[in-house]
Amino acid sequence: MMTEVGSMLQGSEEWHAHRAKHNNASEAGAVMGVNPWSPRNPLELYDLKTGGLEVTFNQAMQHGIDTEATARAYVEHLLREDFTPCVKTNGRYSASLDGLSFFGESGLEIKCPMSLDSKLFDVTTPQQIIDKAPHYWYQLVHQFWVLQDMKRIVFCIYHAEKQNVIIIDREIAEPYFKPLTDAWEAFNERLDKRERPIDEAVDDSQDFEMLVAAYKHEKLKLEAQEAALKVAEEAVKAYAKKSGKTALKGFGATVTMVTRQGSVDYTKVPQLKGVDLDAYRKKPTNYWMIKL
């Protein structure tokens, strides 16, 4: 069910809190792995949502905020239609629009490049948005998905000296709904389980092939040595156990029976019932793992 949240100041605590618990339109490019800046992919988006990554507010963002009202006035004059900024939600999905028409049939998304040299000014059709700016395309698709009754989006690329206005009809975006929502659902499942996504790529280069072959060779050698070591280790332990003692010493070795306490089952601690342990979790750390 779609609801309106109201206007929120970008960068405010309220704004951050809202974004933290929703799938936001500006993050659609990241969940599809096509964002040119951070968060660029589902892995970085996961880190952002869980506090392992911070996005720094920069000059380009401030320029967009400062220029948005002028750009909106330009579109309103051009199309002779009023647009009101708003934040809409549809379940877990959220979209912050730079404008929505009175009856909700037309949305407005504004981009304000700081330079006339921006490649965005080469984009003049919906297909070119798909081909040249897929991160923005999926943002628009996400907005259509949230606002089920919206029939078109006005995509405005605005600079004081140059402006492009592209009209995207809903029918063009509809084939992209399922790929986007599938990506979001897969991301949400990992996020809810606190399972960090894998940013996987296939490498068929000769360099990687040689490195993997060397690793496999050394791993096989080590496994053979470990197997022989395990047999010898179990034989020594069996001999010590047969002695009836808790420790056996000789020939430079000491074999000792060790009693280890069981681990704590935190689910059985009454005082922790209902406590969100994730709130006390340290920041995630990264390490590399090899699977064959």
PDB file of C-alpha atoms in Angstrom:
ATOM      1  CA  MET A   1       0.000   0.000   0.000  1.00  0.00           C
ATOM      2  CA  MET A   2       1.452   3.353  -1.036  1.00  0.00           C
ATOM      3  CA  THR A   3       1.721   6.054   1.589  1.00  0.00           C
ATOM      4  CA  GLU A   4       3.213   9.556   1.649  1.00  0.00           C
ATOM      5  CA  VAL A   5       5.914  10.246   4.225  1.00  0.00           C
ATOM      6  CA  GLY A   6       6.174  13.977   3.590  1.00  0.00           C
ATOM      7  CA  SER A   7       9.186  16.139   2.937  1.00  0.00           C
ATOM      8  CA  MET A   8      12.449  15.451   4.758  1.00  0.00           C
ATOM      9  CA  LEU A   9      15.631  17.516   4.748  1.00  0.00           C
ATOM     10  CA  GLN A  10      18.357  15.636   2.895  1.00  0.00           C
ATOM     11  CA  GLY A  11      21.125  14.666   5.316  1.00  0.00           C
ATOM     12  CA  SER A  12      18.961  15.069   8.443  1.00  0.00           C
ATOM     13  CA  GLU A  13      18.648  12.347  11.103  1.00  0.00           C
ATOM     14  CA  GLU A  14      15.040  11.744  10.023  1.00  0.00           C
ATOM     15  CA  TRP A  15      16.167  11.333   6.405  1.00  0.00           C
ATOM     16  CA  HIS A  16      18.935   8.866   7.329  1.00  0.00           C
ATOM     17  CA  ALA A  17      16.585   6.882   9.592  1.00  0.00           C
ATOM     18  CA  HIS A  18      14.001   6.574   6.822  1.00  0.00           C
ATOM     19  CA  ARG A  19      16.559   5.475   4.232  1.00  0.00           C
ATOM     20  CA  ALA A  20      18.084   2.896   6.566  1.00  0.00           C
ATOM     21  CA  LYS A  21      14.880   0.838   6.716  1.00  0.00           C
ATOM     22  CA  HIS A  22      13.706   1.173   3.100  1.00  0.00           C
ATOM     23  CA  ASN A  23      14.759   0.168  -0.413  1.00  0.00           C
ATOM     24  CA  ASN A  24      15.343   3.626  -1.874  1.00  0.00           C
ATOM     25  CA  ALA A  25      15.155   4.677  -5.527  1.00  0.00           C
ATOM     26  CA  SER A  26      18.625   6.252  -5.456  1.00  0.00           C
ATOM     27  CA  GLU A  27      20.019   2.855  -4.339  1.00  0.00           C
ATOM     28  CA  ALA A  28      18.461   0.921  -7.232  1.00  0.00           C
ATOM     29  CA  GLY A  29      21.586   1.312  -9.360  1.00  0.00           C
ATOM     30  CA  ALA A  30      23.672  -0.174  -6.548  1.00  0.00           C
ATOM     31  CA  VAL A  31      21.426  -3.205  -6.030  1.00  0.00           C
ATOM     32  CA  MET A  32      21.660  -3.832  -9.805  1.00  0.00           C
ATOM     33  CA  GLY A  33      25.463  -3.448  -9.669  1.00  0.00           C
ATOM     34  CA  VAL A  34      25.620  -0.528 -12.148  1.00  0.00           C
ATOM     35  CA  ASN A  35      26.322   2.462  -9.908  1.00  0.00           C
ATOM     36  CA  PRO A  36      29.479   4.392 -10.923  1.00  0.00           C
ATOM     37  CA  TRP A  37      30.043   5.692  -7.387  1.00  0.00           C
ATOM     38  CA  SER A  38      29.726   4.329  -3.856  1.00  0.00           C
ATOM     39  CA  PRO A  39      27.686   2.325  -3.078  1.00  0.00           C
ATOM     40  CA  ARG A  40      28.452   0.712  -6.445  1.00  0.00           C
ATOM     41  CA  ASN A  41      26.997  -2.772  -5.940  1.00  0.00           C
ATOM     42  CA  PRO A  42      24.988  -4.948  -3.497  1.00  0.00           C
ATOM     43  CA  LEU A  43      28.083  -5.613  -1.380  1.00  0.00           C
ATOM     44  CA  GLU A  44      28.787  -1.911  -0.794  1.00  0.00           C
ATOM     45  CA  LEU A  45      25.074  -1.229  -0.313  1.00  0.00           C
ATOM     46  CA  TYR A  46      24.991  -3.938   2.365  1.00  0.00           C
ATOM     47  CA  ASP A  47      27.957  -2.295   4.093  1.00  0.00           C
ATOM     48  CA  LEU A  48      26.165   1.053   3.930  1.00  0.00           C
ATOM     49  CA  LYS A  49      22.972  -0.379   5.430  1.00  0.00           C
ATOM     50  CA  THR A  50      24.854  -2.157   8.233  1.00  0.00           C
ATOM     51  CA  GLY A  51      27.166   0.723   9.150  1.00  0.00           C
ATOM     52  CA  GLY A  52      30.355  -0.582   7.550  1.00  0.00           C
ATOM     53  CA  LEU A  53      30.411   2.155   4.900  1.00  0.00           C
ATOM     54  CA  GLU A  54      29.681   5.850   4.977  1.00  0.00           C
ATOM     55  CA  VAL A  55      28.898   8.029   1.968  1.00  0.00           C
ATOM     56  CA  THR A  56      30.392  11.492   2.319  1.00  0.00           C
ATOM     57  CA  PHE A  57      28.185  14.456   1.467  1.00  0.00           C
ATOM     58  CA  ASN A  58      30.018  16.288  -1.312  1.00  0.00           C
ATOM     59  CA  GLN A  59      29.948  19.475  -3.381  1.00  0.00           C
ATOM     60  CA  ALA A  60      28.033  17.851  -6.246  1.00  0.00           C
ATOM     61  CA  MET A  61      25.241  16.813  -3.859  1.00  0.00           C
ATOM     62  CA  GLN A  62      25.029  20.327  -2.432  1.00  0.00           C
ATOM     63  CA  HIS A  63      24.934  21.796  -5.942  1.00  0.00           C
ATOM     64  CA  GLY A  64      22.000  19.522  -6.752  1.00  0.00           C
ATOM     65  CA  ILE A  65      20.114  20.675  -3.659  1.00  0.00           C
ATOM     66  CA  ASP A  66      20.845  24.347  -4.385  1.00  0.00           C
ATOM     67  CA  THR A  67      19.794  24.092  -8.047  1.00  0.00           C
ATOM     68  CA  GLU A  68      16.760  21.802  -7.744  1.00  0.00           C
ATOM     69  CA  ALA A  69      14.162  24.546  -7.151  1.00  0.00           C
ATOM     70  CA  THR A  70      15.331  26.507 -10.199  1.00  0.00           C
ATOM     71  CA  ALA A  71      15.234  23.377 -12.340  1.00  0.00           C
ATOM     72  CA  ARG A  72      11.732  22.507 -11.091  1.00  0.00           C
ATOM     73  CA  ALA A  73      10.513  26.017 -11.939  1.00  0.00           C
ATOM     74  CA  TYR A  74      11.986  25.601 -15.430  1.00  0.00           C
ATOM     75  CA  VAL A  75      10.077  22.319 -15.979  1.00  0.00           C
ATOM     76  CA  GLU A  76       6.857  23.782 -14.574  1.00  0.00           C
ATOM     77  CA  HIS A  77       7.098  26.732 -16.966  1.00  0.00           C
ATOM     78  CA  LEU A  78       7.976  24.452 -19.904  1.00  0.00           C
ATOM     79  CA  LEU A  79       5.154  21.945 -19.317  1.00  0.00           C
ATOM     80  CA  ARG A  80       2.692  24.364 -17.668  1.00  0.00           C
ATOM     81  CA  GLU A  81       2.198  21.950 -14.777  1.00  0.00           C
ATOM     82  CA  ASP A  82       2.977  22.208 -11.059  1.00  0.00           C
ATOM     83  CA  PHE A  83       5.198  19.630  -9.332  1.00  0.00           C
ATOM     84  CA  THR A  84       5.452  19.139  -5.559  1.00  0.00           C
ATOM     85  CA  PRO A  85       8.448  17.316  -3.960  1.00  0.00           C
ATOM     86  CA  CYS A  86       7.420  14.288  -1.927  1.00  0.00           C
ATOM     87  CA  VAL A  87       8.548  10.973  -0.418  1.00  0.00           C
ATOM     88  CA  LYS A  88       6.334   7.953  -1.111  1.00  0.00           C
ATOM     89  CA  THR A  89       6.556   4.415   0.238  1.00  0.00           C
ATOM     90  CA  ASN A  90       5.097   1.132  -0.942  1.00  0.00           C
ATOM     91  CA  GLY A  91       5.825  -1.488   1.699  1.00  0.00           C
ATOM     92  CA  ARG A  92       9.585  -1.711   2.034  1.00  0.00           C
ATOM     93  CA  TYR A  93      10.153   0.376  -1.104  1.00  0.00           C
ATOM     94  CA  SER A  94      10.607   4.155  -0.942  1.00  0.00           C
ATOM     95  CA  ALA A  95      10.998   6.871  -3.569  1.00  0.00           C
ATOM     96  CA  SER A  96      11.863  10.515  -3.054  1.00  0.00           C
ATOM     97  CA  LEU A  97      10.592  12.478  -6.041  1.00  0.00           C
ATOM     98  CA  ASP A  98      11.735  15.963  -6.976  1.00  0.00           C
ATOM     99  CA  GLY A  99       8.147  16.563  -7.957  1.00  0.00           C
ATOM    100  CA  LEU A 100       4.735  14.971  -8.422  1.00  0.00           C
ATOM    101  CA  SER A 101       1.819  16.486 -10.329  1.00  0.00           C
ATOM    102  CA  PHE A 102      -1.445  17.303  -8.560  1.00  0.00           C
ATOM    103  CA  PHE A 103      -3.238  14.123  -9.674  1.00  0.00           C
ATOM    104  CA  GLY A 104      -0.116  11.963  -9.317  1.00  0.00           C
ATOM    105  CA  GLU A 105       0.098  10.976 -12.986  1.00  0.00           C
ATOM    106  CA  SER A 106       3.442  12.699 -13.682  1.00  0.00           C
ATOM    107  CA  GLY A 107       6.619  12.475 -11.636  1.00  0.00           C
ATOM    108  CA  LEU A 108       9.727  14.638 -11.850  1.00  0.00           C
ATOM    109  CA  GLU A 109      13.349  13.583 -11.447  1.00  0.00           C
ATOM    110  CA  ILE A 110      16.017  16.283 -11.702  1.00  0.00           C
ATOM    111  CA  LYS A 111      19.768  15.944 -12.261  1.00  0.00           C
ATOM    112  CA  CYS A 112      21.948  19.050 -12.065  1.00  0.00           C
ATOM    113  CA  PRO A 113      25.465  18.492 -13.456  1.00  0.00           C
ATOM    114  CA  MET A 114      27.973  21.076 -12.285  1.00  0.00           C
ATOM    115  CA  SER A 115      29.625  21.249 -15.708  1.00  0.00           C
ATOM    116  CA  LEU A 116      28.391  21.576 -19.276  1.00  0.00           C
ATOM    117  CA  ASP A 117      30.930  18.847 -20.129  1.00  0.00           C
ATOM    118  CA  SER A 118      28.825  16.272 -18.248  1.00  0.00           C
ATOM    119  CA  LYS A 119      28.069  13.175 -20.349  1.00  0.00           C
ATOM    120  CA  LEU A 120      24.480  13.434 -19.125  1.00  0.00           C
ATOM    121  CA  PHE A 121      23.884  16.134 -21.718  1.00  0.00           C
ATOM    122  CA  ASP A 122      24.494  13.479 -24.396  1.00  0.00           C
ATOM    123  CA  VAL A 123      21.410  11.646 -23.117  1.00  0.00           C
ATOM    124  CA  THR A 124      18.288  12.750 -24.987  1.00  0.00           C
ATOM    125  CA  THR A 125      16.018   9.651 -25.197  1.00  0.00           C
ATOM    126  CA  PRO A 126      14.776   6.933 -22.810  1.00  0.00           C
ATOM    127  CA  GLN A 127      16.892   4.334 -24.631  1.00  0.00           C
ATOM    128  CA  GLN A 128      20.002   6.458 -24.145  1.00  0.00           C
ATOM    129  CA  ILE A 129      19.282   6.603 -20.404  1.00  0.00           C
ATOM    130  CA  ILE A 130      19.163   2.789 -20.430  1.00  0.00           C
ATOM    131  CA  ASP A 131      22.389   2.519 -22.445  1.00  0.00           C
ATOM    132  CA  LYS A 132      24.471   5.402 -21.072  1.00  0.00           C
ATOM    133  CA  ALA A 133      23.138   5.980 -17.553  1.00  0.00           C
ATOM    134  CA  PRO A 134      21.710   2.648 -16.290  1.00  0.00           C
ATOM    135  CA  HIS A 135      22.112   3.773 -12.654  1.00  0.00           C
ATOM    136  CA  TYR A 136      19.636   6.584 -13.305  1.00  0.00           C
ATOM    137  CA  TRP A 137      17.402   4.320 -15.370  1.00  0.00           C
ATOM    138  CA  TYR A 138      16.891   1.900 -12.490  1.00  0.00           C
ATOM    139  CA  GLN A 139      16.186   4.845 -10.190  1.00  0.00           C
ATOM    140  CA  LEU A 140      13.313   5.803 -12.515  1.00  0.00           C
ATOM    141  CA  VAL A 141      12.113   2.188 -12.745  1.00  0.00           C
ATOM    142  CA  HIS A 142      12.100   2.037  -8.933  1.00  0.00           C
ATOM    143  CA  GLN A 143      10.015   5.223  -8.774  1.00  0.00           C
ATOM    144  CA  PHE A 144       7.463   3.761 -11.191  1.00  0.00           C
ATOM    145  CA  TRP A 145       7.317   0.622  -9.036  1.00  0.00           C
ATOM    146  CA  VAL A 146       6.618   2.592  -5.846  1.00  0.00           C
ATOM    147  CA  LEU A 147       4.023   4.876  -7.448  1.00  0.00           C
ATOM    148  CA  GLN A 148       1.777   2.332  -9.159  1.00  0.00           C
ATOM    149  CA  ASP A 149      -0.576   4.992 -10.594  1.00  0.00           C
ATOM    150  CA  MET A 150       2.143   7.208 -12.048  1.00  0.00           C
ATOM    151  CA  LYS A 151       1.981   7.138 -15.871  1.00  0.00           C
ATOM    152  CA  ARG A 152       5.130   9.085 -16.787  1.00  0.00           C
ATOM    153  CA  ILE A 153       8.294  10.602 -15.369  1.00  0.00           C
ATOM    154  CA  VAL A 154       9.815  13.848 -16.548  1.00  0.00           C
ATOM    155  CA  PHE A 155      13.604  13.411 -16.446  1.00  0.00           C
ATOM    156  CA  CYS A 156      15.257  16.832 -16.429  1.00  0.00           C
ATOM    157  CA  ILE A 157      18.998  17.382 -16.856  1.00  0.00           C
ATOM    158  CA  TYR A 158      19.509  20.994 -15.829  1.00  0.00           C
ATOM    159  CA  HIS A 159      22.333  23.506 -16.043  1.00  0.00           C
ATOM    160  CA  ALA A 160      21.892  27.278 -16.048  1.00  0.00           C
ATOM    161  CA  GLU A 161      23.143  27.322 -19.674  1.00  0.00           C
ATOM    162  CA  LYS A 162      21.655  24.065 -20.991  1.00  0.00           C
ATOM    163  CA  GLN A 163      18.669  21.834 -20.288  1.00  0.00           C
ATOM    164  CA  ASN A 164      17.437  18.442 -21.495  1.00  0.00           C
ATOM    165  CA  VAL A 165      13.930  17.187 -20.721  1.00  0.00           C
ATOM    166  CA  ILE A 166      13.023  13.559 -21.481  1.00  0.00           C
ATOM    167  CA  ILE A 167       9.561  12.057 -20.967  1.00  0.00           C
ATOM    168  CA  ILE A 168       9.555   8.363 -19.959  1.00  0.00           C
ATOM    169  CA  ASP A 169       6.241   6.514 -20.219  1.00  0.00           C
ATOM    170  CA  ARG A 170       5.440   3.744 -17.759  1.00  0.00           C
ATOM    171  CA  GLU A 171       5.217   1.100 -20.509  1.00  0.00           C
ATOM    172  CA  ILE A 172       8.939   1.487 -21.240  1.00  0.00           C
ATOM    173  CA  ALA A 173       9.864   0.830 -17.594  1.00  0.00           C
ATOM    174  CA  GLU A 174       7.547  -2.126 -16.940  1.00  0.00           C
ATOM    175  CA  PRO A 175       9.833  -4.856 -18.429  1.00  0.00           C
ATOM    176  CA  TYR A 176      12.467  -3.831 -15.885  1.00  0.00           C
ATOM    177  CA  PHE A 177      10.229  -4.203 -12.820  1.00  0.00           C
ATOM    178  CA  LYS A 178      10.907  -7.909 -12.267  1.00  0.00           C
ATOM    179  CA  PRO A 179      14.735  -7.792 -12.627  1.00  0.00           C
ATOM    180  CA  LEU A 180      14.832  -4.884 -10.174  1.00  0.00           C
ATOM    181  CA  THR A 181      12.446  -6.360  -7.593  1.00  0.00           C
ATOM    182  CA  ASP A 182      14.185  -9.758  -7.846  1.00  0.00           C
ATOM    183  CA  ALA A 183      17.486  -8.044  -7.084  1.00  0.00           C
ATOM    184  CA  TRP A 184      15.937  -6.195  -4.147  1.00  0.00           C
ATOM    185  CA  GLU A 185      14.378  -9.355  -2.703  1.00  0.00           C
ATOM    186  CA  ALA A 186      17.677 -11.236  -2.929  1.00  0.00           C
ATOM    187  CA  PHE A 187      19.401  -8.292  -1.241  1.00  0.00           C
ATOM    188  CA  ASN A 188      16.757  -8.028   1.490  1.00  0.00           C
ATOM    189  CA  GLU A 189      17.061 -11.724   2.271  1.00  0.00           C
ATOM    190  CA  ARG A 190      20.802 -11.381   2.845  1.00  0.00           C
ATOM    191  CA  LEU A 191      20.387  -8.131   4.763  1.00  0.00           C
ATOM    192  CA  ASP A 192      17.787  -9.620   7.105  1.00  0.00           C
ATOM    193  CA  LYS A 193      20.008 -12.638   7.756  1.00  0.00           C
ATOM    194  CA  ARG A 194      23.111 -10.424   8.048  1.00  0.00           C
ATOM    195  CA  GLU A 195      24.789 -12.366   5.228  1.00  0.00           C
ATOM    196  CA  ARG A 196      27.124 -10.104   3.275  1.00  0.00           C
ATOM    197  CA  PRO A 197      26.562 -10.364  -0.510  1.00  0.00           C
ATOM    198  CA  ILE A 198      29.269 -11.706  -2.818  1.00  0.00           C
ATOM    199  CA  ASP A 199      30.552  -9.418  -5.571  1.00  0.00           C
ATOM    200  CA  GLU A 200      31.492 -12.180  -7.997  1.00  0.00           C
ATOM    201  CA  ALA A 201      33.239 -11.978 -11.364  1.00  0.00           C
ATOM    202  CA  VAL A 202      34.539 -14.664 -13.726  1.00  0.00           C
ATOM    203  CA  ASP A 203      38.272 -14.477 -14.538  1.00  0.00           C
ATOM    204  CA  ASP A 204      39.523 -16.710 -17.359  1.00  0.00           C
ATOM    205  CA  SER A 205      42.949 -15.064 -17.702  1.00  0.00           C
ATOM    206  CA  GLN A 206      46.135 -17.127 -17.946  1.00  0.00           C
ATOM    207  CA  ASP A 207      47.603 -15.352 -14.915  1.00  0.00           C
ATOM    208  CA  PHE A 208      44.717 -16.446 -12.682  1.00  0.00           C
ATOM    209  CA  GLU A 209      44.824 -19.962 -14.126  1.00  0.00           C
ATOM    210  CA  MET A 210      48.509 -20.334 -13.205  1.00  0.00           C
ATOM    211  CA  LEU A 211      47.962 -19.018  -9.691  1.00  0.00           C
ATOM    212  CA  VAL A 212      45.048 -21.391  -9.071  1.00  0.00           C
ATOM    213  CA  ALA A 213      47.026 -24.357 -10.451  1.00  0.00           C
ATOM    214  CA  ALA A 214      49.923 -23.586  -8.099  1.00  0.00           C
ATOM    215  CA  TYR A 215      47.519 -23.272  -5.167  1.00  0.00           C
ATOM    216  CA  LYS A 216      45.852 -26.619  -5.970  1.00  0.00           C
ATOM    217  CA  HIS A 217      49.242 -28.342  -6.223  1.00  0.00           C
ATOM    218  CA  GLU A 218      50.426 -27.043  -2.840  1.00  0.00           C
ATOM    219  CA  LYS A 219      47.036 -27.747  -1.248  1.00  0.00           C
ATOM    220  CA  LEU A 220      47.167 -31.407  -2.332  1.00  0.00           C
ATOM    221  CA  LYS A 221      50.679 -31.750  -0.903  1.00  0.00           C
ATOM    222  CA  LEU A 222      49.615 -30.175   2.380  1.00  0.00           C
ATOM    223  CA  GLU A 223      46.480 -32.354   2.631  1.00  0.00           C
ATOM    224  CA  ALA A 224      48.604 -35.489   2.178  1.00  0.00           C
ATOM    225  CA  GLN A 225      50.987 -34.305   4.918  1.00  0.00           C
ATOM    226  CA  GLU A 226      48.076 -33.398   7.217  1.00  0.00           C
ATOM    227  CA  ALA A 227      46.515 -36.830   6.691  1.00  0.00           C
ATOM    228  CA  ALA A 228      49.772 -38.562   7.665  1.00  0.00           C
ATOM    229  CA  LEU A 229      50.141 -36.208  10.639  1.00  0.00           C
ATOM    230  CA  LYS A 230      46.582 -36.976  11.778  1.00  0.00           C
ATOM    231  CA  VAL A 231      47.282 -40.740  11.776  1.00  0.00           C
ATOM    232  CA  ALA A 232      50.455 -40.246  13.841  1.00  0.00           C
ATOM    233  CA  GLU A 233      48.665 -37.849  16.212  1.00  0.00           C
ATOM    234  CA  GLU A 234      45.792 -40.252  16.898  1.00  0.00           C
ATOM    235  CA  ALA A 235      48.261 -43.105  17.546  1.00  0.00           C
ATOM    236  CA  VAL A 236      50.117 -41.033  20.186  1.00  0.00           C
ATOM    237  CA  LYS A 237      46.838 -39.972  21.849  1.00  0.00           C
ATOM    238  CA  ALA A 238      45.586 -43.583  21.911  1.00  0.00           C
ATOM    239  CA  TYR A 239      48.839 -44.732  23.559  1.00  0.00           C
ATOM    240  CA  ALA A 240      48.571 -41.984  26.212  1.00  0.00           C
ATOM    241  CA  LYS A 241      44.912 -42.833  26.919  1.00  0.00           C
ATOM    242  CA  LYS A 242      45.790 -46.506  27.334  1.00  0.00           C
ATOM    243  CA  SER A 243      48.257 -45.566  30.093  1.00  0.00           C
ATOM    244  CA  GLY A 244      45.373 -44.546  32.367  1.00  0.00           C
ATOM    245  CA  LYS A 245      47.077 -41.256  33.239  1.00  0.00           C
ATOM    246  CA  THR A 246      45.882 -37.720  32.464  1.00  0.00           C
ATOM    247  CA  ALA A 247      49.341 -36.787  31.213  1.00  0.00           C
ATOM    248  CA  LEU A 248      52.234 -38.697  29.697  1.00  0.00           C
ATOM    249  CA  LYS A 249      55.695 -37.233  29.189  1.00  0.00           C
ATOM    250  CA  GLY A 250      58.774 -38.477  27.377  1.00  0.00           C
ATOM    251  CA  PHE A 251      61.154 -38.016  24.409  1.00  0.00           C
ATOM    252  CA  GLY A 252      60.480 -34.260  24.254  1.00  0.00           C
ATOM    253  CA  ALA A 253      56.678 -34.564  24.144  1.00  0.00           C
ATOM    254  CA  THR A 254      53.888 -34.146  26.711  1.00  0.00           C
ATOM    255  CA  VAL A 255      50.438 -35.607  26.012  1.00  0.00           C
ATOM    256  CA  THR A 256      47.761 -34.113  28.288  1.00  0.00           C
ATOM    257  CA  MET A 257      44.028 -34.701  28.619  1.00  0.00           C
ATOM    258  CA  VAL A 258      42.385 -31.223  28.573  1.00  0.00           C
ATOM    259  CA  THR A 259      38.908 -30.407  29.877  1.00  0.00           C
ATOM    260  CA  ARG A 260      37.303 -27.524  28.031  1.00  0.00           C
ATOM    261  CA  GLN A 261      34.215 -25.647  29.210  1.00  0.00           C
ATOM    262  CA  GLY A 262      31.163 -25.664  26.939  1.00  0.00           C
ATOM    263  CA  SER A 263      30.266 -22.487  25.083  1.00  0.00           C
ATOM    264  CA  VAL A 264      27.453 -20.262  26.359  1.00  0.00           C
ATOM    265  CA  ASP A 265      24.070 -20.723  24.685  1.00  0.00           C
ATOM    266  CA  TYR A 266      22.953 -17.092  24.711  1.00  0.00           C
ATOM    267  CA  THR A 267      19.422 -18.042  23.607  1.00  0.00           C
ATOM    268  CA  LYS A 268      18.932 -19.630  27.065  1.00  0.00           C
ATOM    269  CA  VAL A 269      19.944 -16.514  29.061  1.00  0.00           C
ATOM    270  CA  PRO A 270      16.674 -14.992  30.435  1.00  0.00           C
ATOM    271  CA  GLN A 271      18.135 -11.497  30.715  1.00  0.00           C
ATOM    272  CA  LEU A 272      18.861 -11.461  26.968  1.00  0.00           C
ATOM    273  CA  LYS A 273      15.343 -12.387  25.872  1.00  0.00           C
ATOM    274  CA  GLY A 274      14.062  -9.749  23.453  1.00  0.00           C
ATOM    275  CA  VAL A 275      17.421  -7.945  23.340  1.00  0.00           C
ATOM    276  CA  ASP A 276      18.606  -6.979  19.841  1.00  0.00           C
ATOM    277  CA  LEU A 277      22.160  -8.337  19.966  1.00  0.00           C
ATOM    278  CA  ASP A 278      22.927  -6.818  16.559  1.00  0.00           C
ATOM    279  CA  ALA A 279      22.941  -3.425  18.267  1.00  0.00           C
ATOM    280  CA  TYR A 280      26.033  -4.576  20.182  1.00  0.00           C
ATOM    281  CA  ARG A 281      27.763  -6.200  17.221  1.00  0.00           C
ATOM    282  CA  LYS A 282      31.155  -4.818  16.195  1.00  0.00           C
ATOM    283  CA  LYS A 283      31.745  -3.567  12.673  1.00  0.00           C
ATOM    284  CA  PRO A 284      32.219  -6.390  10.142  1.00  0.00           C
ATOM    285  CA  THR A 285      35.723  -7.357   9.065  1.00  0.00           C
ATOM    286  CA  ASN A 286      36.793  -8.725   5.696  1.00  0.00           C
ATOM    287  CA  TYR A 287      38.930 -11.754   4.882  1.00  0.00           C
ATOM    288  CA  TRP A 288      39.560 -13.820   1.752  1.00  0.00           C
ATOM    289  CA  MET A 289      38.449 -17.443   1.473  1.00  0.00           C
ATOM    290  CA  ILE A 290      39.332 -19.898  -1.315  1.00  0.00           C
ATOM    291  CA  LYS A 291      36.886 -22.625  -2.398  1.00  0.00           C
ATOM    292  CA  LEU A 292      37.686 -25.388  -4.869  1.00  0.00           C
TER     293      LEU A 292
END
